[in-house]
Short mmCIF file of C-alpha atoms in Angstrom, two decimals:
data_model
loop_
_atom_site.label_atom_id
_atom_site.label_comp_id
_atom_site.label_asym_id
_atom_site.label_seq_id
_atom_site.Cartn_x
_atom_site.Cartn_y
_atom_site.Cartn_z
CA MET A 1 43.49 50.32 153.45
CA THR A 2 40.67 52.96 153.36
CA ALA A 3 43.05 55.89 152.06
CA SER A 4 41.58 57.34 148.66
CA LEU A 5 44.45 57.45 146.28
CA LEU A 6 42.82 60.85 144.87
CA THR A 7 43.75 63.43 147.44
CA ARG A 8 41.85 65.64 147.54
CA TYR A 9 43.63 69.61 148.38
CA GLY A 10 40.87 71.74 149.60
CA HIS A 11 38.16 69.88 149.40
CA ARG A 12 36.44 70.91 152.62
CA THR A 13 34.48 68.14 155.23
CA THR A 14 31.81 69.48 157.71
CA GLU A 15 32.62 67.76 161.46
CA LEU A 16 29.46 65.58 161.17
CA GLN A 17 31.00 64.29 157.97
CA ASP A 18 33.72 63.75 159.49
CA HIS A 19 32.56 61.99 162.72
CA TRP A 20 30.79 59.52 160.21
CA PHE A 21 33.57 58.70 157.73
CA GLY A 22 35.73 58.32 160.95
CA ILE A 23 33.02 55.01 161.98
CA ALA A 24 32.95 54.18 158.24
CA ASP A 25 36.81 53.33 158.66
CA GLU A 26 36.58 51.79 162.13
CA VAL A 27 34.44 49.93 160.22
CA ALA A 28 36.43 49.31 157.18
CA ALA A 29 39.21 48.11 159.31
CA ILE A 30 36.81 45.48 161.10
CA LEU A 31 36.01 43.96 157.81
CA GLY A 32 39.02 43.77 156.01
CA ALA A 33 40.27 42.20 158.64
CA ASP A 34 39.07 38.82 157.14
CA ALA A 35 37.55 39.83 154.24
CA LEU A 36 39.29 36.97 152.28
CA ASP A 37 38.11 34.32 154.41
CA ARG A 38 34.39 35.84 154.96
CA ASP A 39 34.66 35.64 150.56
CA VAL A 40 35.91 32.04 150.64
CA ALA A 41 33.49 31.02 153.45
CA ASN A 42 30.67 32.15 151.25
CA LYS A 43 28.01 32.86 153.82
CA PRO A 44 24.96 35.21 154.10
CA PRO A 45 26.32 37.85 155.77
CA PHE A 46 24.22 38.45 158.66
CA THR A 47 27.11 39.10 161.17
CA GLU A 48 28.28 41.97 158.78
CA VAL A 49 24.94 43.75 158.66
CA GLU A 50 25.10 43.17 162.35
CA ILE A 51 28.37 45.13 162.53
CA LEU A 52 26.94 47.85 160.34
CA ARG A 53 23.78 48.17 162.52
CA ARG A 54 26.11 48.52 165.81
CA SER A 55 27.44 51.47 163.78
CA GLY A 56 24.99 53.72 163.73
CA LEU A 57 25.56 53.86 159.51
CA LEU A 58 22.32 52.45 158.52
CA PRO A 59 19.66 55.43 159.44
CA LEU A 60 21.66 58.17 157.98
CA THR A 61 19.47 58.81 154.50
CA ILE A 62 16.65 59.53 156.49
CA PRO A 63 15.51 62.71 155.86
CA THR A 64 16.17 66.08 158.64
CA ARG A 65 12.27 66.82 158.52
CA PHE A 66 11.46 63.49 159.77
CA GLY A 67 14.78 63.51 162.70
CA GLY A 68 17.27 61.69 160.52
CA ALA A 69 20.52 63.11 159.83
CA GLY A 70 19.78 63.25 156.04
CA ILE A 71 23.22 63.39 154.83
CA ASP A 72 23.55 64.02 150.93
CA TRP A 73 24.57 61.95 148.48
CA GLU A 74 28.13 62.74 148.36
CA THR A 75 28.66 61.95 151.96
CA SER A 76 26.42 58.90 151.53
CA PHE A 77 28.62 57.45 148.94
CA GLU A 78 31.99 58.50 150.79
CA ILE A 79 30.99 56.35 153.04
CA VAL A 80 29.91 53.57 150.68
CA GLN A 81 33.83 53.51 148.81
CA ARG A 82 35.59 53.79 152.61
CA ILE A 83 33.50 50.61 153.46
CA ALA A 84 34.02 48.90 149.35
CA ARG A 85 37.08 49.45 149.36
CA ALA A 86 38.23 47.14 152.07
CA ASP A 87 35.07 44.50 151.49
CA ASN A 88 33.46 45.30 147.87
CA SER A 89 30.14 43.18 149.07
CA ILE A 90 29.74 44.69 152.15
CA GLY A 91 30.27 48.57 150.85
CA GLN A 92 27.49 47.93 148.06
CA LEU A 93 25.09 45.88 150.51
CA LEU A 94 25.21 49.31 152.66
CA GLY A 95 24.57 51.51 149.22
CA TYR A 96 21.28 49.95 148.18
CA HIS A 97 20.29 50.19 151.69
CA TYR A 98 20.53 53.90 151.56
CA ILE A 99 18.80 54.60 147.77
CA PHE A 100 15.77 51.97 148.85
CA GLN A 101 15.93 54.50 152.25
CA ALA A 102 15.72 57.41 151.14
CA PHE A 103 13.47 57.21 147.65
CA PRO A 104 10.26 56.43 149.66
CA TYR A 105 10.07 60.01 150.92
CA ILE A 106 9.13 61.41 147.74
CA ASP A 107 6.06 59.85 147.77
CA LEU A 108 5.07 60.08 151.47
CA ASP A 109 3.06 62.30 153.27
CA GLU A 110 4.40 63.85 156.12
CA GLU A 111 2.09 61.64 158.57
CA ARG A 112 3.36 58.44 156.88
CA GLY A 113 7.02 59.75 156.27
CA GLN A 114 6.85 60.60 159.88
CA ALA A 115 5.83 56.91 160.85
CA LEU A 116 8.54 55.23 158.05
CA ALA A 117 11.27 57.39 159.67
CA ASP A 118 10.48 56.63 163.39
CA GLU A 119 10.41 52.79 163.10
CA CYS A 120 13.82 52.88 160.75
CA LEU A 121 15.51 55.18 163.77
CA SER A 122 14.32 53.05 166.36
CA LYS A 123 15.04 49.85 164.87
CA GLN A 124 17.97 49.60 162.35
CA TRP A 125 16.06 48.48 159.28
CA LEU A 126 18.26 47.22 156.47
CA TRP A 127 16.64 47.51 153.06
CA SER A 128 16.88 45.68 150.14
CA SER A 129 15.59 45.10 146.35
CA THR A 130 12.89 42.37 144.89
CA GLY A 131 15.43 42.08 142.37
CA THR A 132 16.50 42.22 138.78
CA PRO A 133 13.37 44.09 136.84
CA GLN A 134 13.87 41.76 133.98
CA GLY A 135 11.77 38.85 133.02
CA PRO A 136 7.96 38.14 134.78
CA GLN A 137 7.37 40.65 137.98
CA ALA A 138 5.28 40.19 141.00
CA VAL A 139 1.85 40.61 140.66
CA GLY A 140 -0.48 42.18 143.47
CA VAL A 141 -3.89 41.32 143.68
CA ARG A 142 -6.27 43.63 146.31
CA THR A 143 -7.56 41.46 148.64
CA GLY A 144 -9.47 43.88 152.04
CA GLU A 145 -7.34 46.70 153.15
CA GLY A 146 -4.09 45.56 151.06
CA TYR A 147 -3.11 43.38 148.77
CA ARG A 148 -2.08 39.67 148.37
CA VAL A 149 1.67 39.40 146.33
CA THR A 150 2.70 36.90 144.45
CA GLY A 151 5.82 36.08 142.37
CA LYS A 152 9.63 35.25 142.32
CA LYS A 153 12.49 37.56 141.50
CA PRO A 154 16.54 36.67 140.98
CA PHE A 155 19.09 38.82 142.09
CA SER A 156 17.67 40.38 144.92
CA THR A 157 20.58 42.44 146.40
CA GLY A 158 20.33 42.13 150.19
CA SER A 159 17.31 40.43 150.72
CA ARG A 160 18.45 37.31 152.76
CA VAL A 161 19.46 39.62 155.27
CA ALA A 162 17.31 42.54 155.32
CA ASP A 163 14.78 43.63 157.08
CA ARG A 164 12.80 45.10 154.57
CA ILE A 165 12.69 45.35 150.76
CA TYR A 166 11.50 48.25 148.59
CA GLY A 167 9.27 45.96 146.31
CA ARG A 168 6.84 46.59 143.37
CA ALA A 169 3.58 44.69 142.03
CA VAL A 170 2.59 45.06 138.65
CA LEU A 171 -1.65 45.15 138.74
CA GLU A 172 -4.23 43.37 136.68
CA GLY A 173 -4.77 46.89 134.22
CA GLY A 174 -0.91 47.36 134.30
CA ASP A 175 -0.35 49.93 136.96
CA ARG A 176 2.83 48.65 139.42
CA LEU A 177 2.72 49.78 142.98
CA ALA A 178 5.71 50.73 145.45
CA LEU A 179 5.12 48.25 148.89
CA ILE A 180 7.07 48.57 151.97
CA ILE A 181 7.60 44.56 152.63
CA ASP A 182 8.70 42.49 155.84
CA THR A 183 10.82 40.11 154.97
CA ALA A 184 9.35 38.19 158.32
CA SER A 185 5.71 37.98 156.62
CA ASP A 186 4.36 34.83 155.66
CA GLY A 187 5.07 33.74 152.50
CA VAL A 188 8.18 35.28 152.23
CA VAL A 189 10.80 32.90 150.82
CA ARG A 190 14.62 34.14 150.73
CA HIS A 191 16.37 31.38 149.53
CA ASP A 192 20.11 31.05 149.54
CA ASP A 193 21.59 30.36 145.80
CA TRP A 194 24.16 33.21 145.87
CA ASP A 195 27.19 31.35 144.92
CA VAL A 196 29.17 33.35 141.79
CA LEU A 197 32.41 34.59 140.86
CA GLY A 198 32.68 37.34 143.17
CA SER A 199 30.47 40.33 145.04
CA ARG A 200 29.68 36.54 147.43
CA LEU A 201 28.68 38.63 150.15
CA THR A 202 26.04 40.71 148.93
CA ALA A 203 22.91 38.24 149.86
CA THR A 204 21.62 39.03 146.02
CA ASN A 205 19.34 35.33 146.00
CA THR A 206 16.57 34.83 144.68
CA ILE A 207 13.68 36.04 146.64
CA GLU A 208 9.94 34.36 146.58
CA PHE A 209 6.96 35.65 147.37
CA ARG A 210 4.08 32.62 147.56
CA ASP A 211 0.48 35.26 148.34
CA VAL A 212 2.03 37.68 150.53
CA PHE A 213 -0.07 40.08 152.32
CA VAL A 214 1.32 43.46 152.55
CA PRO A 215 -1.45 45.89 154.34
CA ASP A 216 -2.59 49.47 152.74
CA ALA A 217 0.18 51.31 155.41
CA ALA A 218 2.89 49.64 154.28
CA VAL A 219 1.80 50.70 150.16
CA ILE A 220 4.05 53.99 148.77
CA THR A 221 2.20 55.11 145.67
CA ASN A 222 0.91 53.86 142.50
CA LEU A 223 3.66 54.09 140.23
CA GLY A 224 1.68 54.13 137.21
CA ALA A 225 2.72 52.00 133.98
CA HIS A 226 5.62 53.50 133.21
CA ASP A 227 8.47 55.27 134.79
CA GLY A 228 8.41 57.87 131.62
CA ASP A 229 4.29 59.26 133.28
CA ARG A 230 6.37 59.93 136.71
CA GLN A 231 8.41 63.37 137.20
CA PRO A 232 11.39 64.07 136.54
CA HIS A 233 12.59 63.67 140.46
CA GLN A 234 10.21 60.97 141.03
CA VAL A 235 12.52 58.89 138.92
CA LEU A 236 16.06 59.08 139.71
CA THR A 237 16.50 55.58 141.53
CA THR A 238 17.79 54.70 138.16
CA PRO A 239 20.33 57.23 138.15
CA ALA A 240 21.79 57.34 141.83
CA PHE A 241 22.13 53.23 141.29
CA GLN A 242 24.40 54.06 138.28
CA LEU A 243 26.41 55.59 140.32
CA LEU A 244 25.99 53.87 143.20
CA PHE A 245 27.59 51.21 140.64
CA ALA A 246 30.63 53.57 139.45
CA HIS A 247 31.49 54.05 143.27
CA ALA A 248 31.66 50.73 144.10
CA TYR A 249 33.75 49.78 140.88
CA LEU A 250 36.27 52.46 141.83
CA ALA A 251 36.25 51.25 145.31
CA ALA A 252 37.46 47.67 144.03
CA ALA A 253 39.72 49.21 141.90
CA GLU A 254 41.64 51.74 144.60
CA GLY A 255 40.82 48.86 147.31
CA ALA A 256 42.70 46.40 144.64
CA VAL A 257 46.19 49.01 143.80
CA LEU A 258 46.16 49.66 147.99
CA ALA A 259 46.64 46.24 148.77
CA ALA A 260 48.85 45.78 145.77
CA ARG A 261 51.05 48.48 147.15
CA ASP A 262 51.74 47.14 150.73
CA TYR A 263 52.27 43.65 148.79
CA THR A 264 55.31 45.42 146.60
CA ARG A 265 56.64 47.19 149.82
CA THR A 266 56.59 44.77 151.46
CA ALA A 267 57.16 40.99 149.82
CA ALA A 268 57.38 41.46 146.03
CA ARG A 269 60.75 41.15 144.14
CA PRO A 270 62.50 43.14 141.27
CA TRP A 271 62.96 41.56 138.08
CA PHE A 272 66.83 39.88 137.81
CA HIS A 273 66.98 42.20 134.74
CA ALA A 274 66.30 45.60 136.52
CA GLU A 275 69.40 45.63 138.17
CA VAL A 276 67.85 47.26 141.43
CA ALA A 277 67.54 45.75 145.13
CA ALA A 278 63.80 46.64 145.30
CA ALA A 279 60.52 46.04 143.72
CA THR A 280 59.42 49.71 144.57
CA GLU A 281 62.48 51.15 142.68
CA ASP A 282 62.05 48.73 139.50
CA PRO A 283 61.11 50.75 136.59
CA PHE A 284 59.01 49.11 134.85
CA ILE A 285 56.71 48.69 138.72
CA GLN A 286 56.51 52.41 138.77
CA ASN A 287 55.73 52.75 135.41
CA HIS A 288 52.33 50.44 136.62
CA TYR A 289 51.85 52.51 139.60
CA GLY A 290 51.97 55.24 137.87
CA SER A 291 49.02 54.47 134.97
CA PHE A 292 46.89 52.57 138.02
CA THR A 293 47.13 56.19 140.06
CA ALA A 294 46.60 58.41 136.60
CA LYS A 295 43.95 55.87 135.88
CA LEU A 296 42.26 55.92 139.40
CA GLN A 297 42.26 60.01 139.59
CA SER A 298 40.86 60.90 137.00
CA LEU A 299 37.93 57.92 137.61
CA ALA A 300 37.19 59.58 140.84
CA ALA A 301 37.09 63.41 139.46
CA VAL A 302 34.57 62.24 136.77
CA VAL A 303 32.36 60.32 139.25
CA ASP A 304 33.00 62.93 142.01
CA HIS A 305 31.13 65.02 139.13
CA ALA A 306 28.96 62.74 138.49
CA THR A 307 27.55 62.78 142.37
CA ALA A 308 27.33 66.80 142.29
CA ALA A 309 25.42 66.47 139.33
CA LEU A 310 23.18 63.85 141.07
CA GLN A 311 22.78 65.97 144.33
CA TRP A 312 22.30 69.43 142.55
CA ALA A 313 18.92 67.13 140.47
CA TRP A 314 17.81 65.91 143.94
CA ASP A 315 18.06 68.86 145.37
CA ALA A 316 15.53 70.36 142.48
CA GLY A 317 12.85 68.35 143.51
CA ASP A 318 10.02 68.91 141.67
CA GLY A 319 11.52 71.70 139.60
CA LEU A 320 14.00 69.20 137.69
CA SER A 321 13.04 69.20 133.97
CA ALA A 322 13.05 66.03 132.49
CA ALA A 323 15.66 67.65 130.36
CA ASP A 324 17.97 68.33 133.13
CA ARG A 325 17.04 65.13 134.33
CA ALA A 326 18.01 63.19 131.11
CA GLY A 327 21.20 65.53 131.23
CA VAL A 328 21.72 64.46 134.75
CA ALA A 329 21.43 60.60 133.82
CA GLU A 330 24.09 60.68 130.90
CA GLN A 331 26.83 61.95 132.62
CA ILE A 332 26.27 59.35 135.78
CA ALA A 333 26.30 56.91 132.14
CA ALA A 334 29.89 58.17 131.38
CA ALA A 335 31.23 57.96 135.01
CA LYS A 336 29.45 53.93 134.92
CA ILE A 337 31.33 52.88 131.32
CA THR A 338 34.76 55.12 132.53
CA ALA A 339 34.54 53.26 136.07
CA HIS A 340 33.67 50.07 134.18
CA GLU A 341 36.35 50.35 131.76
CA VAL A 342 38.98 51.44 134.41
CA SER A 343 38.17 48.59 137.13
CA LEU A 344 38.48 45.72 135.17
CA ASP A 345 41.43 46.62 133.50
CA VAL A 346 43.13 48.16 137.03
CA THR A 347 42.19 44.79 139.22
CA ALA A 348 43.46 42.78 136.31
CA ARG A 349 46.89 44.22 135.94
CA ILE A 350 47.61 44.15 139.39
CA PHE A 351 49.35 40.86 138.87
CA ASP A 352 51.77 42.64 136.49
CA VAL A 353 53.07 44.06 139.90
CA THR A 354 52.90 42.07 142.65
CA GLY A 355 54.18 38.86 140.81
CA ALA A 356 53.94 35.29 140.67
CA ARG A 357 53.76 34.51 143.94
CA ALA A 358 51.11 37.15 144.57
CA ALA A 359 48.93 34.64 141.92
CA GLY A 360 48.75 32.11 145.56
CA SER A 361 45.07 31.68 146.71
CA LYS A 362 46.15 32.96 150.58
CA TYR A 363 46.50 36.53 149.22
CA GLY A 364 43.42 36.84 147.30
CA PHE A 365 44.37 39.92 144.99
CA ASP A 366 42.19 37.77 142.48
CA ARG A 367 38.76 38.99 144.44
CA TYR A 368 38.90 42.57 143.26
CA TRP A 369 38.59 41.69 139.84
CA ARG A 370 35.91 38.73 140.54
CA ASP A 371 33.47 41.49 142.49
CA VAL A 372 33.76 43.99 139.05
CA ARG A 373 33.60 41.55 137.12
CA THR A 374 30.74 39.66 138.64
CA HIS A 375 28.94 43.12 139.06
CA THR A 376 29.74 44.84 135.70
CA LEU A 377 27.47 42.05 134.12
CA HIS A 378 24.55 43.54 136.10
CA ASP A 379 23.38 45.59 132.65
CA PRO A 380 25.95 45.28 129.54
CA VAL A 381 28.00 48.44 129.07
CA ALA A 382 27.72 48.14 125.38
CA TYR A 383 23.90 48.87 125.82
CA LYS A 384 25.18 52.52 128.19
CA TYR A 385 27.84 53.35 125.27
CA ASN A 386 24.91 53.65 123.15
CA GLU A 387 22.38 55.57 124.77
CA LEU A 388 25.10 58.31 125.72
CA GLY A 389 26.11 58.14 121.94
CA ARG A 390 22.64 58.58 121.06
CA TYR A 391 22.14 61.24 123.44
CA PHE A 392 25.50 63.70 122.79
CA LEU A 393 24.67 63.50 118.73
CA ASN A 394 21.33 63.44 118.81
CA GLY A 395 19.80 64.88 121.75
CA THR A 396 17.61 61.67 122.04
CA GLU A 397 16.45 61.43 125.93
CA PRO A 398 16.17 58.35 127.66
CA VAL A 399 12.59 57.51 128.58
CA PRO A 400 13.12 56.95 132.85
CA SER A 401 13.47 53.42 133.05
CA ALA A 402 14.68 50.29 135.11
CA TYR A 403 18.43 50.78 133.28
CA ARG A 404 17.74 54.50 132.23
#
C-alpha cells in the first residue's frame, strides 16, 4: 500500500533516508490495517500519536546543530506521504508537526534553541497549531515575567492530542508574539468537536485559552504587526504548509488508486459487454487506470519540483530575496492547485473501476475522497488561481501572510 505510483529511476537515497523510509513504511502498515475502522470510530488519535512517538519519527526536523537529525524537506515530506497513503489524517498530523517543530529555530538564539531541542529530543513532543488565522486572534497581555493569553480558535489541527502548540498572540499595539504553549497549562481547553466529512483523525478541534500564562522563556519572538515586515527567509511557513497540503492530497489520491487496484485484481468483475474473463483485462478499466497513473505521475513531478524549490529557499537563509521568496511561493501555489484538481478527480473516479459492489461501506473507498474534499476547503483554490495568474501576468509578488 505504501509504494508510490511514481517510479523514480535514477533517484538515489542515502542510508539514513532509507532507514527512516523503512520505519515510515512500518508505521503505515500498522495504521493501514485498521484505518477504516478508526475513521468510522472518529476518536481522538492518542493511540496513533503513541505509534508515531515510539517509531522515533517525531524529532526528525530538529536541526543537526542542536543534536537533531535535521532531515531536509524532501525526506520529511516523503515520510509524510508514505504514512498518508495509508492514513491521510495521521500523515497530515505528522506533516503539521514537522513544520511547527522546525520553524521556531529560525528565531531562537543558540542557547534557547539548544534548550528547546534538548526537551524535544528527550520528551518526543508532538506539535500543533493554534488554529485558523482567520477571525479573532488570541490576545496577549504582559504580566510579571510573561504574558497572559486569552482567545478561542477553531480548526486547530492536532491540538487535541498535541504536547506543545506553536501559538500566536496579538498585543495591544498590534504586534504578534510567537509562543510555545504547553497544552497541560492551566486554562488550555481542548474541545472535542471535530466531527466532519473527512480528515477525521487530524484532531482539528477548537482550542481555547482562558488566561493562560506563558513565561518569557516560552516566547519565541515578536513577529511584528505584519508578516510582510519580516525577512523573506522568516516567512516560509505558509509556502511550507501549502506544499504539505499538496503532498497530502497526492498521497490520498495514490492511496485510493492503490487500494482500488488491489480490489480490481481480486474482487472486481469485468463489464459483460467487455467479453473478457477478468476485470484487469477490461479495456474500459485499463483506460481509467492509465489516466490515473499519468495524472498522478505528473502531479508527483510537480510536487517534487516545488519541494526542491522550498529546500533551496530554506537553505538560502537570510540570503533569500523577497523576489525569490515570491517565486518559490508561486511554484508551490502551482503544485497546490494541481494537487487540488487531480486528487479530487482521481479519488472520486476510482469507483468507475471498482464497480457497484465497491460502494459498500465495508470497503471504505469513499474515505480518500472525503479526506481531500474536507481539507481542500482549507483555503479556496480560486484565490490561488488568481494569485498565480497575477504573478505570471504582472509580476505581482504575494505579500507574505497566512495564506500566501
